[in-house]
CSV table of C-alpha atoms in Angstrom, one decimal:
chain,number,residue,atom,x,y,z
A,1,MET,CA,29.8,-78.9,91.4
A,2,ASP,CA,31.2,-75.4,91.8
A,3,LYS,CA,34.4,-74.8,93.8
A,4,TRP,CA,34.8,-71.4,95.3
A,5,THR,CA,37.9,-69.9,96.8
A,6,PHE,CA,39.7,-66.6,96.9
A,7,PRO,CA,43.3,-67.7,96.7
A,8,THR,CA,44.7,-64.2,96.5
A,9,GLN,CA,45.0,-62.4,99.9
A,10,ILE,CA,43.5,-58.9,99.4
A,11,TYR,CA,44.6,-55.9,101.4
A,12,ALA,CA,42.5,-52.8,100.8
A,13,GLY,CA,42.6,-49.3,102.1
A,14,SER,CA,44.8,-46.2,102.3
A,15,ASP,CA,47.1,-48.1,104.8
A,16,SER,CA,47.3,-51.4,102.7
A,17,LEU,CA,50.9,-50.6,101.7
A,18,ASN,CA,52.0,-51.1,105.3
A,19,ARG,CA,52.0,-54.8,104.4
A,20,LEU,CA,55.3,-54.1,102.6
A,21,THR,CA,57.0,-53.1,105.9
A,22,GLU,CA,56.7,-56.7,107.1
A,23,PHE,CA,59.4,-58.0,104.7
A,24,ASN,CA,62.9,-58.6,106.1
A,25,ASN,CA,66.1,-59.7,104.4
A,26,GLU,CA,64.4,-60.4,101.1
A,27,SER,CA,65.6,-59.9,97.5
A,28,ILE,CA,62.7,-57.9,96.1
A,29,LEU,CA,62.1,-57.2,92.4
A,30,ILE,CA,59.7,-54.4,91.6
A,31,ILE,CA,58.3,-54.5,88.0
A,32,CYS,CA,56.6,-51.2,87.2
A,33,ASP,CA,55.4,-49.0,84.4
A,34,PRO,CA,58.3,-46.7,83.2
A,35,PHE,CA,56.7,-43.4,84.2
A,36,LEU,CA,56.6,-44.6,87.8
A,37,LYS,CA,60.4,-45.0,88.1
A,38,ASP,CA,61.2,-41.6,89.6
A,39,SER,CA,57.7,-40.8,90.9
A,40,PRO,CA,57.1,-39.7,94.6
A,41,SER,CA,54.7,-42.6,94.9
A,42,LEU,CA,57.3,-45.2,94.0
A,43,THR,CA,59.8,-43.5,96.3
A,44,TYR,CA,57.3,-43.8,99.1
A,45,VAL,CA,56.9,-47.6,98.4
A,46,MET,CA,60.7,-48.1,98.2
A,47,GLY,CA,61.0,-46.3,101.6
A,48,LEU,CA,58.8,-49.0,103.2
A,49,MET,CA,61.2,-51.7,102.2
A,50,ASP,CA,64.7,-50.7,101.1
A,51,ASN,CA,66.1,-50.3,104.7
A,52,LYS,CA,65.7,-54.0,105.4
A,53,ASN,CA,65.8,-55.6,102.0
A,54,GLU,CA,67.6,-55.6,98.7
A,55,VAL,CA,65.3,-53.9,96.2
A,56,SER,CA,65.7,-53.8,92.4
A,57,ILE,CA,63.4,-52.1,89.9
A,58,TYR,CA,62.6,-53.3,86.3
A,59,THR,CA,60.7,-50.9,84.0
A,60,ASP,CA,60.9,-52.4,80.5
A,61,VAL,CA,57.1,-52.6,80.4
A,62,VAL,CA,55.0,-51.8,77.3
A,63,PRO,CA,51.3,-51.9,76.5
A,64,ASP,CA,49.9,-55.3,75.2
A,65,PRO,CA,53.0,-57.0,76.6
A,66,PRO,CA,54.8,-59.1,74.0
A,67,ILE,CA,56.0,-62.6,74.8
A,68,SER,CA,59.5,-61.4,74.0
A,69,HIS,CA,59.3,-58.9,76.9
A,70,VAL,CA,58.4,-61.7,79.3
A,71,ALA,CA,61.5,-63.6,78.2
A,72,LYS,CA,63.6,-60.5,78.7
A,73,GLY,CA,62.1,-60.0,82.2
A,74,ILE,CA,62.9,-63.6,83.1
A,75,GLU,CA,66.5,-63.1,81.9
A,76,TYR,CA,66.9,-60.0,84.1
A,77,MET,CA,65.3,-61.8,87.0
A,78,GLN,CA,67.8,-64.7,86.8
A,79,GLY,CA,70.6,-62.3,87.7
A,80,ILE,CA,68.8,-61.1,90.8
A,81,LYS,CA,67.1,-64.3,92.0
A,82,PRO,CA,64.3,-62.4,93.8
A,83,SER,CA,62.4,-64.0,96.7
A,84,ILE,CA,59.6,-61.5,96.3
A,85,ILE,CA,58.1,-60.0,93.1
A,86,ILE,CA,56.0,-56.9,93.3
A,87,ALA,CA,54.1,-55.7,90.2
A,88,ILE,CA,53.1,-52.0,90.3
A,89,GLY,CA,51.1,-50.9,87.3
A,90,GLY,CA,48.1,-51.3,85.0
A,91,GLY,CA,46.9,-54.4,83.4
A,92,SER,CA,49.8,-54.7,80.9
A,93,CYS,CA,52.4,-54.5,83.7
A,94,ILE,CA,50.6,-57.0,85.9
A,95,ASP,CA,50.0,-59.4,83.0
A,96,MET,CA,53.7,-59.2,82.0
A,97,SER,CA,54.7,-59.7,85.7
A,98,LYS,CA,52.4,-62.7,85.9
A,99,GLY,CA,54.2,-64.2,82.9
A,100,ILE,CA,57.6,-63.5,84.4
A,101,ALA,CA,56.7,-65.0,87.8
A,102,TYR,CA,54.8,-68.0,86.3
A,103,PHE,CA,57.6,-69.0,83.9
A,104,GLY,CA,60.3,-68.1,86.4
A,105,ARG,CA,58.8,-70.6,88.8
A,106,LYS,CA,57.8,-73.3,86.3
A,107,LEU,CA,60.7,-73.3,83.9
A,108,LYS,CA,63.6,-71.8,85.8
A,109,HIS,CA,62.5,-73.3,89.2
A,110,MET,CA,63.1,-70.0,91.0
A,111,ASN,CA,62.2,-69.8,94.7
A,112,ILE,CA,59.7,-66.9,94.5
A,113,LYS,CA,58.0,-66.9,97.9
A,114,SER,CA,55.4,-64.3,97.0
A,115,PHE,CA,54.1,-62.5,93.9
A,116,ILE,CA,52.3,-59.3,94.9
A,117,ALA,CA,50.2,-57.1,92.5
A,118,ILE,CA,49.5,-53.4,93.2
A,119,PRO,CA,47.2,-52.1,90.5
A,120,THR,CA,47.6,-48.4,89.5
A,121,THR,CA,44.4,-48.4,87.4
A,122,SER,CA,40.9,-49.3,88.4
A,123,GLY,CA,40.3,-51.5,85.4
A,124,THR,CA,41.5,-54.9,84.7
A,125,GLY,CA,41.1,-56.7,88.0
A,126,SER,CA,44.2,-58.6,86.9
A,127,GLU,CA,45.4,-58.6,90.5
A,128,VAL,CA,42.8,-61.4,91.4
A,129,THR,CA,42.5,-63.3,88.1
A,130,SER,CA,44.0,-66.5,86.7
A,131,PHE,CA,44.5,-64.8,83.3
A,132,ALA,CA,47.4,-63.1,81.7
A,133,VAL,CA,47.1,-61.8,78.1
A,134,LEU,CA,50.4,-61.8,76.2
A,135,THR,CA,50.9,-60.7,72.5
A,136,ASP,CA,52.8,-62.2,69.6
A,137,SER,CA,54.4,-59.1,68.1
A,138,GLU,CA,54.7,-60.7,64.6
A,139,THR,CA,51.2,-62.1,64.2
A,140,LYS,CA,49.5,-59.5,66.4
A,141,ILE,CA,47.6,-62.3,68.1
A,142,LYS,CA,46.8,-62.0,71.8
A,143,TYR,CA,47.3,-65.2,73.7
A,144,PRO,CA,45.5,-65.6,77.0
A,145,LEU,CA,47.5,-67.6,79.6
A,146,LEU,CA,45.0,-69.3,81.9
A,147,ASP,CA,46.3,-71.1,84.9
A,148,ASP,CA,45.6,-70.7,88.7
A,149,ALA,CA,49.4,-70.6,89.1
A,150,VAL,CA,49.4,-67.1,87.5
A,151,LEU,CA,47.2,-65.7,90.3
A,152,PRO,CA,49.1,-63.2,92.5
A,153,ASP,CA,49.6,-64.4,96.0
A,154,GLU,CA,48.6,-61.0,97.4
A,155,ALA,CA,46.9,-57.9,96.0
A,156,LEU,CA,47.2,-54.5,97.6
A,157,LEU,CA,44.5,-52.0,96.8
A,158,THR,CA,45.5,-48.5,97.5
A,159,PRO,CA,44.3,-45.1,96.2
A,160,LEU,CA,47.9,-43.8,96.2
A,161,PHE,CA,48.6,-44.5,92.5
A,162,VAL,CA,45.2,-43.7,91.0
A,163,LYS,CA,44.9,-40.2,92.6
A,164,THR,CA,46.8,-38.7,89.7
A,165,SER,CA,45.4,-41.0,87.0
A,166,PRO,CA,44.7,-39.0,83.7
A,167,PRO,CA,41.0,-38.7,82.8
A,168,GLY,CA,41.4,-40.8,79.7
A,169,VAL,CA,43.0,-43.7,81.6
A,170,THR,CA,40.3,-43.4,84.3
A,171,ALA,CA,37.6,-43.5,81.6
A,172,TYR,CA,38.9,-46.4,79.6
A,173,SER,CA,40.0,-48.6,82.5
A,174,GLY,CA,36.7,-47.8,84.3
A,175,MET,CA,34.7,-48.9,81.3
A,176,ASP,CA,36.7,-52.1,81.3
A,177,VAL,CA,35.4,-52.8,84.8
A,178,LEU,CA,31.8,-52.3,83.6
A,179,VAL,CA,32.3,-54.7,80.7
A,180,HIS,CA,33.9,-57.3,83.0
A,181,ALA,CA,30.9,-57.2,85.3
A,182,LEU,CA,28.2,-57.0,82.6
A,183,GLU,CA,29.7,-59.9,80.6
A,184,ALA,CA,30.3,-62.0,83.7
A,185,TYR,CA,26.7,-61.4,84.8
A,186,VAL,CA,25.4,-63.4,81.8
A,187,ALA,CA,28.4,-65.7,81.0
A,188,THR,CA,27.8,-69.4,80.7
A,189,ALA,CA,29.6,-70.2,84.0
A,190,ALA,CA,27.8,-67.5,86.0
A,191,ASN,CA,26.2,-68.4,89.4
A,192,ASN,CA,24.7,-66.7,92.4
A,193,PHE,CA,28.2,-66.0,93.8
A,194,THR,CA,29.6,-64.4,90.7
A,195,ASP,CA,26.3,-62.5,90.1
A,196,ALA,CA,26.5,-60.9,93.5
A,197,LEU,CA,30.1,-59.7,92.9
A,198,ALA,CA,29.3,-58.5,89.4
A,199,GLN,CA,26.1,-56.6,90.4
A,200,GLN,CA,27.9,-54.8,93.2
A,201,ALA,CA,30.7,-53.8,90.8
A,202,ILE,CA,28.2,-52.5,88.2
A,203,GLU,CA,26.5,-50.4,90.9
A,204,LEU,CA,29.8,-48.9,92.0
A,205,VAL,CA,30.9,-48.1,88.5
A,206,PHE,CA,27.8,-46.2,87.6
A,207,GLU,CA,28.1,-44.2,90.8
A,208,TYR,CA,31.8,-43.6,91.1
A,209,LEU,CA,33.3,-43.7,87.7
A,210,PRO,CA,31.8,-40.2,86.7
A,211,LYS,CA,33.1,-38.8,90.0
A,212,CYS,CA,36.6,-40.3,89.5
A,213,HIS,CA,36.7,-38.7,86.0
A,214,LYS,CA,36.6,-35.3,87.6
A,215,THR,CA,39.4,-33.3,89.3
A,216,THR,CA,37.3,-33.2,92.4
A,217,ALA,CA,37.5,-37.0,92.9
A,218,THR,CA,38.2,-38.0,96.5
A,219,ASP,CA,40.3,-40.8,97.8
A,220,GLN,CA,37.1,-42.6,98.8
A,221,ASP,CA,35.8,-42.2,95.2
A,222,ARG,CA,39.0,-43.7,93.9
A,223,MET,CA,39.0,-46.5,96.4
A,224,SER,CA,35.4,-47.4,95.5
A,225,MET,CA,36.4,-47.8,91.8
A,226,HIS,CA,39.4,-49.8,92.8
A,227,GLU,CA,37.2,-52.2,94.8
A,228,ALA,CA,34.7,-52.3,91.9
A,229,SER,CA,37.6,-53.4,89.6
A,230,CYS,CA,38.6,-56.1,92.1
A,231,LEU,CA,35.0,-57.3,92.5
A,232,ALA,CA,34.5,-57.6,88.7
A,233,GLY,CA,37.8,-59.5,88.4
A,234,LEU,CA,36.7,-62.0,91.1
A,235,SER,CA,33.4,-62.4,89.2
A,236,PHE,CA,34.7,-63.0,85.7
A,237,ASN,CA,37.6,-65.2,86.9
A,238,LYS,CA,34.9,-67.8,87.8
A,239,ALA,CA,32.0,-66.9,85.5
A,240,GLY,CA,33.9,-66.1,82.3
A,241,LEU,CA,33.5,-63.2,79.9
A,242,GLY,CA,32.1,-63.2,76.3
A,243,ILE,CA,32.4,-61.9,72.8
A,244,VAL,CA,32.9,-58.3,73.8
A,245,HIS,CA,36.3,-59.3,75.1
A,246,ALA,CA,36.9,-61.8,72.3
A,247,MET,CA,36.3,-59.1,69.7
A,248,ALA,CA,38.1,-56.3,71.7
A,249,HIS,CA,41.3,-58.3,71.9
A,250,GLN,CA,41.5,-58.2,68.1
A,251,LEU,CA,40.9,-54.4,68.0
A,252,GLY,CA,43.8,-54.1,70.4
A,253,GLY,CA,46.0,-56.5,68.5
A,254,GLN,CA,45.4,-54.9,65.1
A,255,PHE,CA,44.9,-51.2,65.8
A,256,HIS,CA,46.3,-50.7,69.3
A,257,VAL,CA,42.9,-49.5,70.6
A,258,PRO,CA,43.2,-49.3,74.4
A,259,HIS,CA,41.6,-52.4,75.8
A,260,GLY,CA,38.9,-50.7,77.9
A,261,LEU,CA,38.0,-48.4,75.0
A,262,ALA,CA,37.6,-51.3,72.6
A,263,ASN,CA,35.4,-53.0,75.1
A,264,SER,CA,33.4,-49.9,75.6
A,265,MET,CA,32.7,-49.4,71.8
A,266,LEU,CA,31.4,-53.0,71.4
A,267,LEU,CA,29.4,-53.3,74.7
A,268,PRO,CA,26.0,-51.8,73.7
A,269,TYR,CA,25.8,-53.8,70.5
A,270,VAL,CA,26.8,-57.1,72.0
A,271,ILE,CA,24.3,-56.7,74.9
A,272,ALA,CA,21.5,-56.0,72.3
A,273,PHE,CA,22.7,-59.0,70.2
A,274,ASN,CA,22.8,-61.4,73.1
A,275,CYS,CA,19.4,-60.3,74.4
A,276,SER,CA,17.8,-60.8,71.0
A,277,HIS,CA,19.1,-64.3,70.8
A,278,ASN,CA,18.7,-65.5,74.4
A,279,PRO,CA,15.5,-64.8,76.4
A,280,GLU,CA,17.2,-65.6,79.7
A,281,VAL,CA,19.9,-63.1,79.1
A,282,ALA,CA,17.3,-60.5,78.1
A,283,LYS,CA,15.3,-61.1,81.3
A,284,LYS,CA,18.5,-61.0,83.5
A,285,TYR,CA,19.6,-57.7,82.0
A,286,ALA,CA,16.1,-56.3,82.2
A,287,ASP,CA,15.8,-57.2,85.9
A,288,LEU,CA,19.3,-55.7,86.5
A,289,SER,CA,18.2,-52.4,84.9
A,290,ALA,CA,15.3,-52.2,87.3
A,291,LYS,CA,17.5,-53.1,90.3
A,292,LEU,CA,19.9,-50.3,89.3
A,293,GLY,CA,17.0,-47.8,89.3
A,294,PHE,CA,17.2,-47.0,85.6
A,295,VAL,CA,13.5,-47.8,85.2
A,296,SER,CA,10.6,-49.1,87.3
A,297,TYR,CA,10.0,-52.8,88.0
A,298,GLU,CA,6.6,-52.4,86.3
A,299,SER,CA,8.1,-51.4,83.0
A,300,SER,CA,8.2,-53.7,80.0
A,301,GLU,CA,11.2,-55.8,79.4
A,302,GLU,CA,11.9,-53.7,76.2
A,303,LYS,CA,11.9,-50.5,78.2
A,304,LYS,CA,14.1,-52.0,80.9
A,305,LEU,CA,16.7,-53.1,78.3
A,306,GLY,CA,16.5,-49.7,76.5
A,307,ALA,CA,17.1,-47.9,79.8
A,308,LEU,CA,20.2,-50.1,80.5
A,309,LEU,CA,21.6,-49.3,77.1
A,310,GLU,CA,20.9,-45.6,77.4
A,311,ALA,CA,22.6,-45.5,80.8
A,312,ILE,CA,25.7,-47.2,79.3
A,313,ILE,CA,25.8,-44.8,76.3
A,314,LYS,CA,25.3,-41.8,78.6
A,315,LEU,CA,28.2,-42.9,80.7
A,316,GLN,CA,30.4,-43.3,77.6
A,317,ARG,CA,29.5,-39.8,76.5
A,318,THR,CA,30.1,-38.3,79.9
A,319,LEU,CA,33.5,-39.8,79.9
A,320,GLY,CA,34.3,-38.6,76.4
A,321,CYS,CA,34.9,-42.1,75.0
A,322,PRO,CA,35.2,-42.4,71.2
A,323,MET,CA,32.3,-44.5,70.0
A,324,THR,CA,33.8,-45.8,66.8
A,325,LEU,CA,37.2,-46.7,65.3
A,326,THR,CA,36.8,-43.7,63.0
A,327,ASP,CA,36.3,-41.4,66.1
A,328,PHE,CA,39.5,-43.0,67.5
A,329,GLY,CA,41.4,-42.1,64.3
A,330,ILE,CA,41.4,-45.5,62.5
A,331,ASP,CA,40.8,-45.3,58.7
A,332,LYS,CA,37.5,-47.0,57.9
A,333,VAL,CA,38.7,-48.7,54.7
A,334,THR,CA,41.7,-50.1,56.6
A,335,ALA,CA,39.4,-51.5,59.4
A,336,GLU,CA,37.1,-53.0,56.8
A,337,GLY,CA,40.1,-55.0,55.4
A,338,LYS,CA,40.7,-56.6,58.8
A,339,LEU,CA,37.1,-57.7,59.5
A,340,ASN,CA,37.4,-61.3,58.3
A,341,LEU,CA,40.7,-61.8,60.1
A,342,MET,CA,39.4,-60.3,63.3
A,343,ALA,CA,36.2,-62.3,63.3
A,344,ASP,CA,38.1,-65.6,62.7
A,345,ARG,CA,40.5,-64.8,65.6
A,346,ALA,CA,37.7,-63.8,67.9
A,347,LEU,CA,36.1,-67.2,67.3
A,348,GLU,CA,39.3,-68.8,68.6
A,349,ASP,CA,39.6,-66.4,71.6
A,350,MET,CA,39.2,-68.1,75.0
A,351,CYS,CA,36.5,-65.6,76.0
A,352,TYR,CA,34.3,-66.6,73.1
A,353,ARG,CA,33.2,-69.9,74.6
A,354,PHE,CA,31.6,-68.2,77.7
A,355,ASN,CA,29.3,-66.0,75.6
A,356,PRO,CA,25.6,-66.9,76.3
A,357,TYR,CA,24.9,-67.3,72.6
A,358,PRO,CA,27.2,-69.0,70.1
A,359,ALA,CA,27.7,-66.1,67.7
A,360,ASN,CA,29.0,-67.2,64.3
A,361,ARG,CA,31.5,-65.5,62.0
A,362,ASN,CA,28.9,-63.4,60.2
A,363,ASP,CA,27.4,-62.3,63.5
A,364,LEU,CA,30.8,-61.0,64.6
A,365,ILE,CA,31.5,-59.2,61.3
A,366,LYS,CA,28.1,-57.5,61.6
A,367,LEU,CA,28.9,-56.5,65.2
A,368,TYR,CA,32.3,-55.1,64.2
A,369,ARG,CA,30.7,-53.0,61.4
A,370,ASN,CA,28.8,-51.1,64.1
A,371,VAL,CA,32.0,-49.6,65.5
A,372,LEU,CA,33.9,-48.8,62.2
C-alpha cells in the first residue's frame, strides 16, 4: 500500500521569512552560496534573527557538492554546535547542507533541533525531497543519498532571493522543474496523488517560466515558479524519476553541464523513446498534451505527442537553452569518448530503476548521441 505524508512543514509567500523571527536563544548556522554573503537579501534575513540568537555563516559551497566539502562543513559545524541549520541557496547548497545536517546528526550525534531550507532557485525541489546528490571529485561519480532523514524539517518559499536571479539560472533551473514533473508523471511509482502534483507543476512551468525569464517578471510570477518547483519535488520524491536524470547526472559529472540544462537537452528524446516502447506512457503523455491545451482531445495520439514535444522545444528555444553539448562548448570527439562510461554509470544511477521502460546500454548510448 502507498504511504503518503508531507513531513516537511512548508511556509510559502512573501511573508514566509517571518517564521525566522520566532527563534530565541538559539545557535544558528546559515549555510549559503558565496555570492549571498554580503547581499542585501542575506542582511535582511540576518536582521530577523541576530538580535535574539547567535548566528554564524558558512559559505564554502560549490556546484555539484563534493563529499569532501560535506566533511569540511561538518568539521566547521562541530566548533559551533548549532541548534538550527538554515540552508539558503540553490540545489547544490541545499544538497550539501542536507549531507552536513544528516551526518552531523547520525555520526556526530549533534542536537540539531531543526534543519530549514530556503531555496534561491525555482528548480530542484530539494527543499522537500529525501534526496541529496553528492559527488566524488576523483571518480566524477555522483552519489545520491536517499533517506527520509535528509528531508528538511521546514521549507520557506519566498520570492526574495529569486527576484534577481540571472536569466540563465532561471532558464536551466526552470527546465529542471519541468523534467522533474514530466518524469515523475510516468515513473514506475507514480499514482493519482503524484500525478496531480506533477500535472499542476507542468501547467505552472509552461505559463510562468517564460514570464520569469523576462525582466518584467513580477513577484507573483516568481512565486508561482517557486511553488511549481516545490510541487514537482513532492511528486518525484514519491513517484521517482527516470533515465533523463540518470543520464544527466553523468553529463554533469563528466562535463560540468548545469543539471537543469543537461536534463533539458535529453528530455524530448527520452520522452519519444519511452513512448515508443511503452503504450501506457504514450497514452498518458498524449492525454496530458490535450489537457494542457496544446492540441484538441479529438486529435490522434501521434499528433498529441508531437504537440507536447513541440511545446517543450519551443520553450527551450524561448529560454535560449543550448540544445546539444556542442552548443554548450563541449568538443564532440571528447564527448564521444565518454559515451560508454556514461551509459554504464547511468544504468547504475538510482533514478534509472524508476524509468517506465528498462532501457539497455545501447539504448542509452543512442540517446546520448542525440545531444552530442
